[in-house]
Amino acid sequence: MTLSPHSQQAIEVNGRRYAWPQAPVVVVCVDGCEPDYLVQARRAGVTPWLDSVLSRYGALTGDSVVPSFTNPNNVSIVTGVPPSVHGICGNYFYDVTTGGEVMMNDPAYLRAPTLLAAFAQAGAVVAAVTAKDKLRRLLGHGLRGICFSAEKADQATLADGGIDHALDLVGRPLPSVYSADLSEFVFAASVALLKTRRPDLMYLSTTDYVQHKAAPGTTEANDFYAMMDGYLGRMDALGAVIGLTADHGMSAKTDAAGQPQVLYLQQILDERLGAGSTRVILPITDPYVVHHGALGSFATVYAASAFGSSVQEVLSVQPGVEQVLPREEAAQRFELPTDRIGDWVVLGDHLTVFGTRPADHDLSALDVPLRSHGGLSEQKVPLLFNRPLQGVDAGRRLRNFDVFDLVLNHTLAST
Ligand code: ZN
Ligand code: ZN
């Protein structure tokens, strides 16, 4: 193996130290991977690679960031720090400086560098492949390396993405954005990159299209994990040290009849406190809403000063509301930036999601019982590795954003 000229150096990013990779390291963020998906796929006997890894090394369980949404967690993973440091606390937020509700996809909102960019800066060959394009710009911020999305792989260029002809490299057609194929493309790209570029460090992020539709143990879910297992086995055979985690879990959000269990917070607050007294923000909102209708178990509420504590009084008694926390307390407890959340943070229980008003949510495309995330009940995620771990303090609270620390500093191959 040829080592990079900088191979002996550890690097420090956002106050954490990371050892230089001694073999190609691949960190996989499986979107919406509730731990039970792995348990059920393994029971069904469709994941031989996972079975061998889990029987040898077991798995750890970590806590994701709350809100248990995609962007805050992916950014936490690639920076190694929580949203209070890196600034990305949702897919969507209310920008008090401009008075507008905006997507948080723009790297201008990032307040910390990524460790991917830092390793590339120090001389490592780094690649990041995402399923949806919405994450590409955040994850690839400042990265001098390969960074492209499956969704727009046809548009990747050497100048913008570090790679030309990505479709030819992967050997698959451009996938549909609403498909299991979108994630398969990410894994196939990883195998192709390992064969042709052998990156020192690679980050893969899939989409939770399947997890929003299919419960653990169903044929559709097991097919997804069988597909993933095949690619992970190929990466392993190519010498990759693999760390796998998730951005968040996934729960059924329905009543016993299978109907979505939705609390329309803006409607409730308008009825009780008057229209215009509050503004409900749903940070799950993104341009890809077909599979969840922009319904998640986390909301923040801005309130005119006269209505401050009334928000808590009204919402905390609603069935399905787990907690209503004032801004400072929520920011401290969930490590969120105080200037990017509302006066109140509202958490739904494991069966309940929040909407604004019924008219704002198009549920017509929901062809299966609603599954979603955002709250504390989707905070537990798997952490597993294809090497034994050492030197991890017993009793340490593990987070999904510790995955680079664990794989670089604590797998046996990395010492
Ligand atoms: Zn996600
Ligand atoms: Zn989702």
Coordinates of C-alpha atoms and ligand atoms in Angstrom, one line a residue:
M1 CA 0.0 0.0 0.0
T2 CA 1.3 3.5 -0.8
L3 CA 0.9 5.8 2.0
S4 CA 0.2 9.5 1.4
P5 CA 3.1 11.8 2.2
H6 CA 1.1 13.1 5.1
S7 CA 0.2 9.7 6.4
Q8 CA 1.7 10.1 9.8
Q9 CA -0.1 13.2 10.8
A10 CA -3.3 13.4 12.8
I11 CA -5.4 16.4 12.0
E12 CA -7.6 18.5 14.3
V13 CA -11.0 19.8 13.2
N14 CA -13.5 21.6 15.4
G15 CA -11.6 20.7 18.5
R16 CA -11.4 17.0 17.8
R17 CA -8.3 15.1 16.7
Y18 CA -8.5 12.4 14.0
A19 CA -5.8 9.9 13.1
W20 CA -4.7 9.7 9.5
P21 CA -6.5 6.8 7.7
Q22 CA -4.1 3.8 7.2
A23 CA -6.5 2.1 4.7
P24 CA -9.4 3.5 2.7
V25 CA -12.0 4.5 5.3
V26 CA -15.7 4.6 4.2
V27 CA -18.3 6.1 6.5
V28 CA -21.8 5.3 5.5
C29 CA -24.8 7.3 6.7
V30 CA -27.9 5.1 6.0
D31 CA -30.8 7.6 5.9
G32 CA -33.6 6.6 8.3
C33 CA -31.9 3.4 9.4
E34 CA -33.9 2.5 12.5
P35 CA -31.8 -0.3 14.1
D36 CA -34.6 -2.8 13.7
Y37 CA -34.2 -2.7 9.9
L38 CA -30.8 -4.4 10.4
V39 CA -32.2 -6.9 12.9
Q40 CA -35.0 -8.0 10.6
A41 CA -32.9 -8.2 7.5
R42 CA -30.4 -10.3 9.3
R43 CA -33.2 -12.6 10.6
A44 CA -34.4 -13.0 7.1
G45 CA -31.0 -14.2 6.1
V46 CA -30.6 -11.6 3.3
T47 CA -27.5 -9.8 4.7
P48 CA -24.6 -12.2 4.9
W49 CA -21.9 -9.5 5.2
L50 CA -23.7 -7.7 8.0
D51 CA -24.3 -11.1 9.7
S52 CA -20.6 -11.8 9.7
V53 CA -19.7 -8.4 10.9
L54 CA -22.3 -8.3 13.6
S55 CA -21.6 -11.8 14.9
R56 CA -17.9 -10.9 15.1
Y57 CA -18.0 -7.4 16.5
G58 CA -21.6 -6.6 17.5
A59 CA -23.1 -3.2 17.2
L60 CA -23.3 -0.1 19.3
T61 CA -26.3 2.3 19.5
G62 CA -25.7 6.0 19.3
D63 CA -27.9 9.1 19.7
S64 CA -28.6 11.3 16.7
V65 CA -29.0 15.0 16.9
V66 CA -32.6 16.2 17.7
P67 CA -34.3 17.3 15.5
S68 CA -33.8 13.9 14.1
F69 CA -33.8 15.2 10.5
T70 CA -31.4 14.6 7.6
N71 CA -29.4 17.8 7.2
P72 CA -28.6 18.5 10.9
N73 CA -27.3 15.0 11.3
N74 CA -25.4 14.7 8.1
V75 CA -23.6 17.9 8.8
S76 CA -23.0 16.9 12.5
I77 CA -21.4 13.7 11.2
V78 CA -19.0 15.4 8.7
T79 CA -18.1 18.1 11.2
G80 CA -17.9 15.9 14.3
V81 CA -19.9 18.5 16.3
P82 CA -23.5 19.4 17.1
P83 CA -25.7 22.1 15.5
S84 CA -24.8 24.6 18.2
V85 CA -21.3 24.7 16.6
H86 CA -22.0 24.1 12.9
G87 CA -25.3 26.0 12.7
I88 CA -27.4 23.6 10.6
C89 CA -30.4 22.8 12.8
G90 CA -33.0 21.8 10.1
N91 CA -33.7 21.5 6.4
Y92 CA -35.6 24.8 6.7
F93 CA -35.8 27.7 9.1
Y94 CA -37.0 31.2 9.7
D95 CA -34.2 33.6 9.1
V96 CA -34.9 36.4 11.6
T97 CA -32.3 38.6 10.0
T98 CA -34.2 38.7 6.7
G99 CA -37.7 37.9 8.0
G100 CA -38.1 35.0 5.5
E101 CA -38.6 31.3 5.7
V102 CA -35.7 29.7 3.8
M103 CA -34.0 26.4 3.0
M104 CA -30.8 25.8 5.0
N105 CA -29.0 24.1 2.1
D106 CA -26.7 26.9 1.4
P107 CA -23.2 26.6 2.8
A108 CA -23.4 30.2 3.8
Y109 CA -25.3 28.9 6.9
L110 CA -22.4 26.6 7.9
R111 CA -20.4 27.9 10.9
A112 CA -17.8 25.2 11.0
P113 CA -15.5 23.4 8.5
T114 CA -16.0 19.8 7.7
L115 CA -13.4 17.1 8.5
L116 CA -13.7 16.0 4.8
A117 CA -12.4 19.4 3.7
A118 CA -9.8 19.4 6.4
F119 CA -8.4 16.0 5.4
A120 CA -8.4 17.0 1.7
Q121 CA -6.6 20.2 2.6
A122 CA -4.0 18.1 4.5
G123 CA -3.4 16.0 1.4
A124 CA -5.8 13.1 1.6
V125 CA -7.8 11.9 -1.3
V126 CA -11.4 12.5 -0.2
A127 CA -14.8 11.6 -1.8
A128 CA -18.4 12.3 -0.8
V129 CA -21.4 10.8 -2.6
T130 CA -24.9 11.7 -1.6
A131 CA -28.2 10.5 -2.8
K132 CA -30.1 13.8 -3.0
D133 CA -28.5 16.9 -4.3
K134 CA -29.8 19.0 -1.4
L135 CA -26.9 17.7 0.8
R136 CA -24.1 17.9 -1.7
R137 CA -23.3 21.6 -1.3
L138 CA -23.3 21.4 2.5
L139 CA -21.2 18.3 2.7
G140 CA -18.9 19.4 -0.1
H141 CA -18.3 22.9 1.3
G142 CA -14.6 23.7 0.9
L143 CA -13.8 20.2 -0.2
R144 CA -11.1 19.8 -2.7
G145 CA -12.0 16.4 -3.8
I146 CA -14.8 14.4 -5.3
C147 CA -18.3 15.3 -4.3
F148 CA -21.4 14.6 -6.3
S149 CA -25.0 13.4 -5.9
A150 CA -26.7 10.4 -7.4
E151 CA -29.6 12.7 -8.3
K152 CA -27.5 15.0 -10.5
A153 CA -24.6 12.6 -11.3
D154 CA -25.0 13.5 -15.0
Q155 CA -24.2 17.1 -14.2
A156 CA -21.0 16.5 -12.1
T157 CA -17.9 18.0 -13.7
L158 CA -14.2 18.2 -12.8
A159 CA -14.7 21.8 -11.9
D160 CA -17.9 21.3 -9.8
G161 CA -17.7 17.9 -8.3
G162 CA -14.1 16.8 -8.9
I163 CA -15.2 14.2 -11.4
D164 CA -16.2 13.9 -15.1
H165 CA -18.4 11.2 -16.6
A166 CA -19.7 10.0 -13.2
L167 CA -22.4 7.9 -14.9
D168 CA -19.8 6.0 -17.0
L169 CA -17.7 5.5 -13.9
V170 CA -20.6 4.0 -11.9
G171 CA -21.9 2.1 -14.9
R172 CA -25.6 2.8 -14.1
P173 CA -28.2 5.1 -15.6
L174 CA -29.2 8.3 -13.8
P175 CA -31.7 7.1 -11.0
S176 CA -35.1 8.6 -10.3
V177 CA -35.1 10.8 -7.2
Y178 CA -37.9 8.8 -5.6
S179 CA -36.5 5.3 -5.8
A180 CA -34.3 2.7 -4.0
D181 CA -32.1 3.1 -7.1
L182 CA -31.0 6.5 -5.8
S183 CA -29.3 4.9 -2.8
E184 CA -28.0 2.0 -4.8
F185 CA -26.2 4.4 -7.1
V186 CA -24.4 5.8 -4.1
F187 CA -23.1 2.4 -3.1
A188 CA -22.2 1.5 -6.7
A189 CA -20.3 4.8 -7.0
S190 CA -18.4 3.9 -3.8
V191 CA -17.3 0.6 -5.2
A192 CA -16.2 2.2 -8.5
L193 CA -14.3 4.9 -6.7
L194 CA -12.5 2.4 -4.4
K195 CA -11.4 0.5 -7.5
T196 CA -10.3 3.5 -9.6
R197 CA -9.3 6.3 -7.1
R198 CA -8.9 4.5 -3.8
P199 CA -9.8 7.5 -1.7
D200 CA -8.2 7.7 1.8
L201 CA -11.6 8.9 3.1
M202 CA -15.1 8.5 1.7
Y203 CA -18.5 9.6 3.0
L204 CA -21.7 8.1 1.6
S205 CA -25.2 9.4 2.4
T206 CA -28.3 7.6 1.1
T207 CA -31.9 8.5 1.0
D208 CA -34.7 7.3 3.2
Y209 CA -37.2 6.8 0.4
V210 CA -37.6 3.1 1.3
Q211 CA -37.6 3.6 5.1
H212 CA -40.5 6.2 4.8
K213 CA -42.5 3.6 2.9
A214 CA -41.6 0.2 4.3
A215 CA -41.4 -1.0 7.9
P216 CA -38.5 -3.2 9.1
G217 CA -38.8 -6.8 8.0
T218 CA -41.0 -6.1 5.0
T219 CA -39.9 -7.4 1.6
E220 CA -39.2 -3.9 0.3
A221 CA -37.1 -3.1 3.3
N222 CA -35.2 -6.4 3.3
D223 CA -34.5 -6.0 -0.5
F224 CA -32.9 -2.6 0.3
Y225 CA -30.7 -4.0 3.0
A226 CA -29.8 -7.0 0.9
M227 CA -28.7 -4.7 -1.9
M228 CA -26.7 -2.6 0.6
D229 CA -25.1 -5.7 2.1
G230 CA -23.8 -6.8 -1.3
Y231 CA -22.1 -3.5 -1.9
L232 CA -20.7 -3.3 1.7
G233 CA -19.2 -6.8 1.1
R234 CA -17.5 -5.6 -2.1
M235 CA -16.1 -2.5 -0.3
D236 CA -14.8 -4.8 2.5
A237 CA -13.2 -7.1 -0.1
L238 CA -11.5 -4.0 -1.6
G239 CA -9.9 -3.4 1.8
A240 CA -12.1 -0.6 3.1
V241 CA -12.5 0.1 6.8
I242 CA -16.2 0.7 7.1
G243 CA -18.1 2.7 9.7
L244 CA -21.9 2.6 9.4
T245 CA -24.4 4.8 11.1
A246 CA -27.7 6.7 10.4
D247 CA -28.9 10.2 10.5
H248 CA -32.0 9.2 12.4
G249 CA -34.4 6.4 12.9
M250 CA -38.0 6.0 11.6
S251 CA -41.4 5.3 13.2
A252 CA -44.9 4.7 12.0
K253 CA -46.9 7.9 12.6
T254 CA -50.4 6.6 12.4
D255 CA -53.4 5.7 14.5
A256 CA -54.5 2.0 14.7
A257 CA -56.6 2.5 11.5
G258 CA -53.4 3.5 9.6
Q259 CA -54.4 7.1 9.2
P260 CA -51.7 9.7 9.7
Q261 CA -51.7 11.0 13.2
V262 CA -51.2 14.8 12.6
L263 CA -51.5 17.8 14.9
Y264 CA -51.8 20.9 12.8
L265 CA -50.1 23.3 15.2
Q266 CA -50.6 26.6 13.3
Q267 CA -54.3 25.8 13.1
I268 CA -54.5 25.1 16.8
L269 CA -52.6 28.2 17.7
D270 CA -54.6 30.4 15.4
E271 CA -57.9 29.2 16.8
R272 CA -56.7 29.7 20.4
L273 CA -54.5 32.8 20.2
G274 CA -55.6 34.5 17.0
A275 CA -54.1 34.5 13.5
G276 CA -50.8 36.3 13.3
S277 CA -49.9 35.8 16.9
T278 CA -47.5 32.9 16.2
R279 CA -45.5 31.4 13.3
V280 CA -45.0 27.6 13.3
I281 CA -41.9 26.4 11.4
L282 CA -41.5 22.8 10.4
P283 CA -37.8 22.2 9.8
I284 CA -38.5 18.9 7.9
T285 CA -39.8 21.0 5.0
D286 CA -37.8 20.4 1.8
P287 CA -38.4 20.2 -1.9
Y288 CA -38.8 16.4 -1.8
V289 CA -42.0 15.9 0.2
V290 CA -43.8 13.1 -1.6
H291 CA -42.9 10.5 0.9
H292 CA -43.6 12.3 4.1
G293 CA -45.9 15.3 3.2
A294 CA -43.5 17.6 5.2
L295 CA -44.8 16.0 8.4
G296 CA -42.3 15.3 11.2
S297 CA -42.2 15.1 15.0
F298 CA -40.4 18.4 15.6
A299 CA -41.6 22.0 15.2
T300 CA -40.5 25.4 16.5
V301 CA -42.8 28.3 17.2
Y302 CA -42.2 32.0 17.1
A303 CA -44.6 34.0 19.2
A304 CA -45.4 37.7 19.5
S305 CA -44.2 38.6 23.0
A306 CA -47.7 39.0 24.4
F307 CA -48.4 35.3 23.7
G308 CA -45.2 33.8 25.1
S309 CA -46.3 31.3 27.7
S310 CA -49.7 30.8 26.1
V311 CA -48.0 28.8 23.4
Q312 CA -46.8 26.3 26.0
E313 CA -50.2 26.3 27.8
V314 CA -52.1 25.5 24.6
L315 CA -49.7 23.0 23.1
S316 CA -48.5 21.0 26.1
V317 CA -52.0 19.6 26.7
Q318 CA -52.5 18.4 23.2
P319 CA -52.5 14.6 22.9
G320 CA -49.4 13.6 21.0
V321 CA -47.2 16.5 22.2
E322 CA -44.3 15.0 24.2
Q323 CA -42.6 18.2 25.2
V324 CA -42.8 22.0 24.8
L325 CA -39.5 23.6 25.7
P326 CA -38.5 27.3 25.7
R327 CA -35.7 28.3 23.3
E328 CA -32.8 28.4 25.8
E329 CA -33.7 25.1 27.4
A330 CA -34.2 23.4 24.0
A331 CA -30.9 24.9 22.7
Q332 CA -29.0 23.6 25.7
R333 CA -30.6 20.2 25.8
F334 CA -30.3 19.5 22.1
E335 CA -27.2 21.5 21.4
L336 CA -29.0 23.9 18.9
P337 CA -28.1 27.4 17.8
T338 CA -30.4 29.7 19.7
D339 CA -30.6 32.2 16.9
R340 CA -32.1 29.7 14.5
I341 CA -34.9 28.2 16.5
G342 CA -38.2 29.7 17.6
D343 CA -39.3 30.8 21.0
W344 CA -40.6 27.3 21.6
V345 CA -39.5 23.9 20.5
V346 CA -42.3 21.3 20.3
L347 CA -41.6 17.5 20.2
G348 CA -44.2 14.9 19.0
D349 CA -44.4 11.5 20.5
H350 CA -43.5 8.3 18.7
L351 CA -46.9 8.1 16.9
T352 CA -47.5 11.8 16.2
V353 CA -46.3 14.3 13.5
F354 CA -46.9 18.0 13.2
G355 CA -48.3 20.1 10.4
T356 CA -49.1 23.7 10.1
R357 CA -52.6 23.7 8.6
P358 CA -54.3 20.9 6.7
A359 CA -54.3 22.9 3.4
D360 CA -50.5 23.3 3.6
H361 CA -49.9 19.5 3.4
D362 CA -50.6 17.5 0.3
L363 CA -51.1 13.9 1.6
S364 CA -52.5 12.7 -1.7
A365 CA -49.2 11.1 -2.7
L366 CA -49.0 9.1 0.5
D367 CA -49.9 5.6 -0.8
V368 CA -48.8 3.8 2.3
P369 CA -49.2 4.5 6.1
L370 CA -47.1 7.5 7.1
R371 CA -43.7 6.8 8.5
S372 CA -41.6 9.7 9.6
H373 CA -39.1 11.1 12.1
G374 CA -37.9 14.3 13.9
G375 CA -38.4 13.6 17.6
L376 CA -36.7 11.8 20.4
S377 CA -38.3 8.5 19.5
E378 CA -36.2 8.4 16.3
Q379 CA -32.9 9.4 18.0
K380 CA -31.4 5.9 18.4
V381 CA -29.2 4.8 15.5
P382 CA -26.8 1.9 14.9
L383 CA -23.0 2.3 14.9
L384 CA -21.2 -0.6 13.5
F385 CA -17.7 -1.3 12.1
N386 CA -16.0 -4.1 10.2
R387 CA -13.1 -4.0 12.6
P388 CA -13.0 -4.4 16.4
L389 CA -13.1 -1.2 18.4
Q390 CA -10.7 -0.5 21.2
G391 CA -10.2 2.3 23.7
V392 CA -13.8 3.4 23.7
D393 CA -14.7 4.3 27.3
A394 CA -17.5 2.2 28.7
G395 CA -20.4 4.5 29.7
R396 CA -19.5 7.1 27.1
R397 CA -22.6 8.5 25.4
L398 CA -22.0 7.8 21.7
R399 CA -23.4 10.0 19.0
N400 CA -23.8 9.3 15.3
F401 CA -21.4 12.2 14.8
D402 CA -18.7 10.2 16.7
V403 CA -18.5 7.8 13.8
F404 CA -15.3 9.4 12.2
D405 CA -13.7 9.4 15.7
L406 CA -14.5 5.8 16.2
V407 CA -13.5 4.6 12.8
L408 CA -10.2 6.6 12.6
N409 CA -9.1 6.6 16.2
H410 CA -10.6 3.4 17.6
T411 CA -10.6 0.6 15.1
L412 CA -7.8 -1.8 15.4
A413 CA -6.6 -1.2 11.8
S414 CA -6.1 2.5 12.5
T415 CA -3.5 2.2 15.4
Ligands
ZN1 ZN -32.8 11.4 6.8
ZN2 ZN -37.0 11.4 6.0

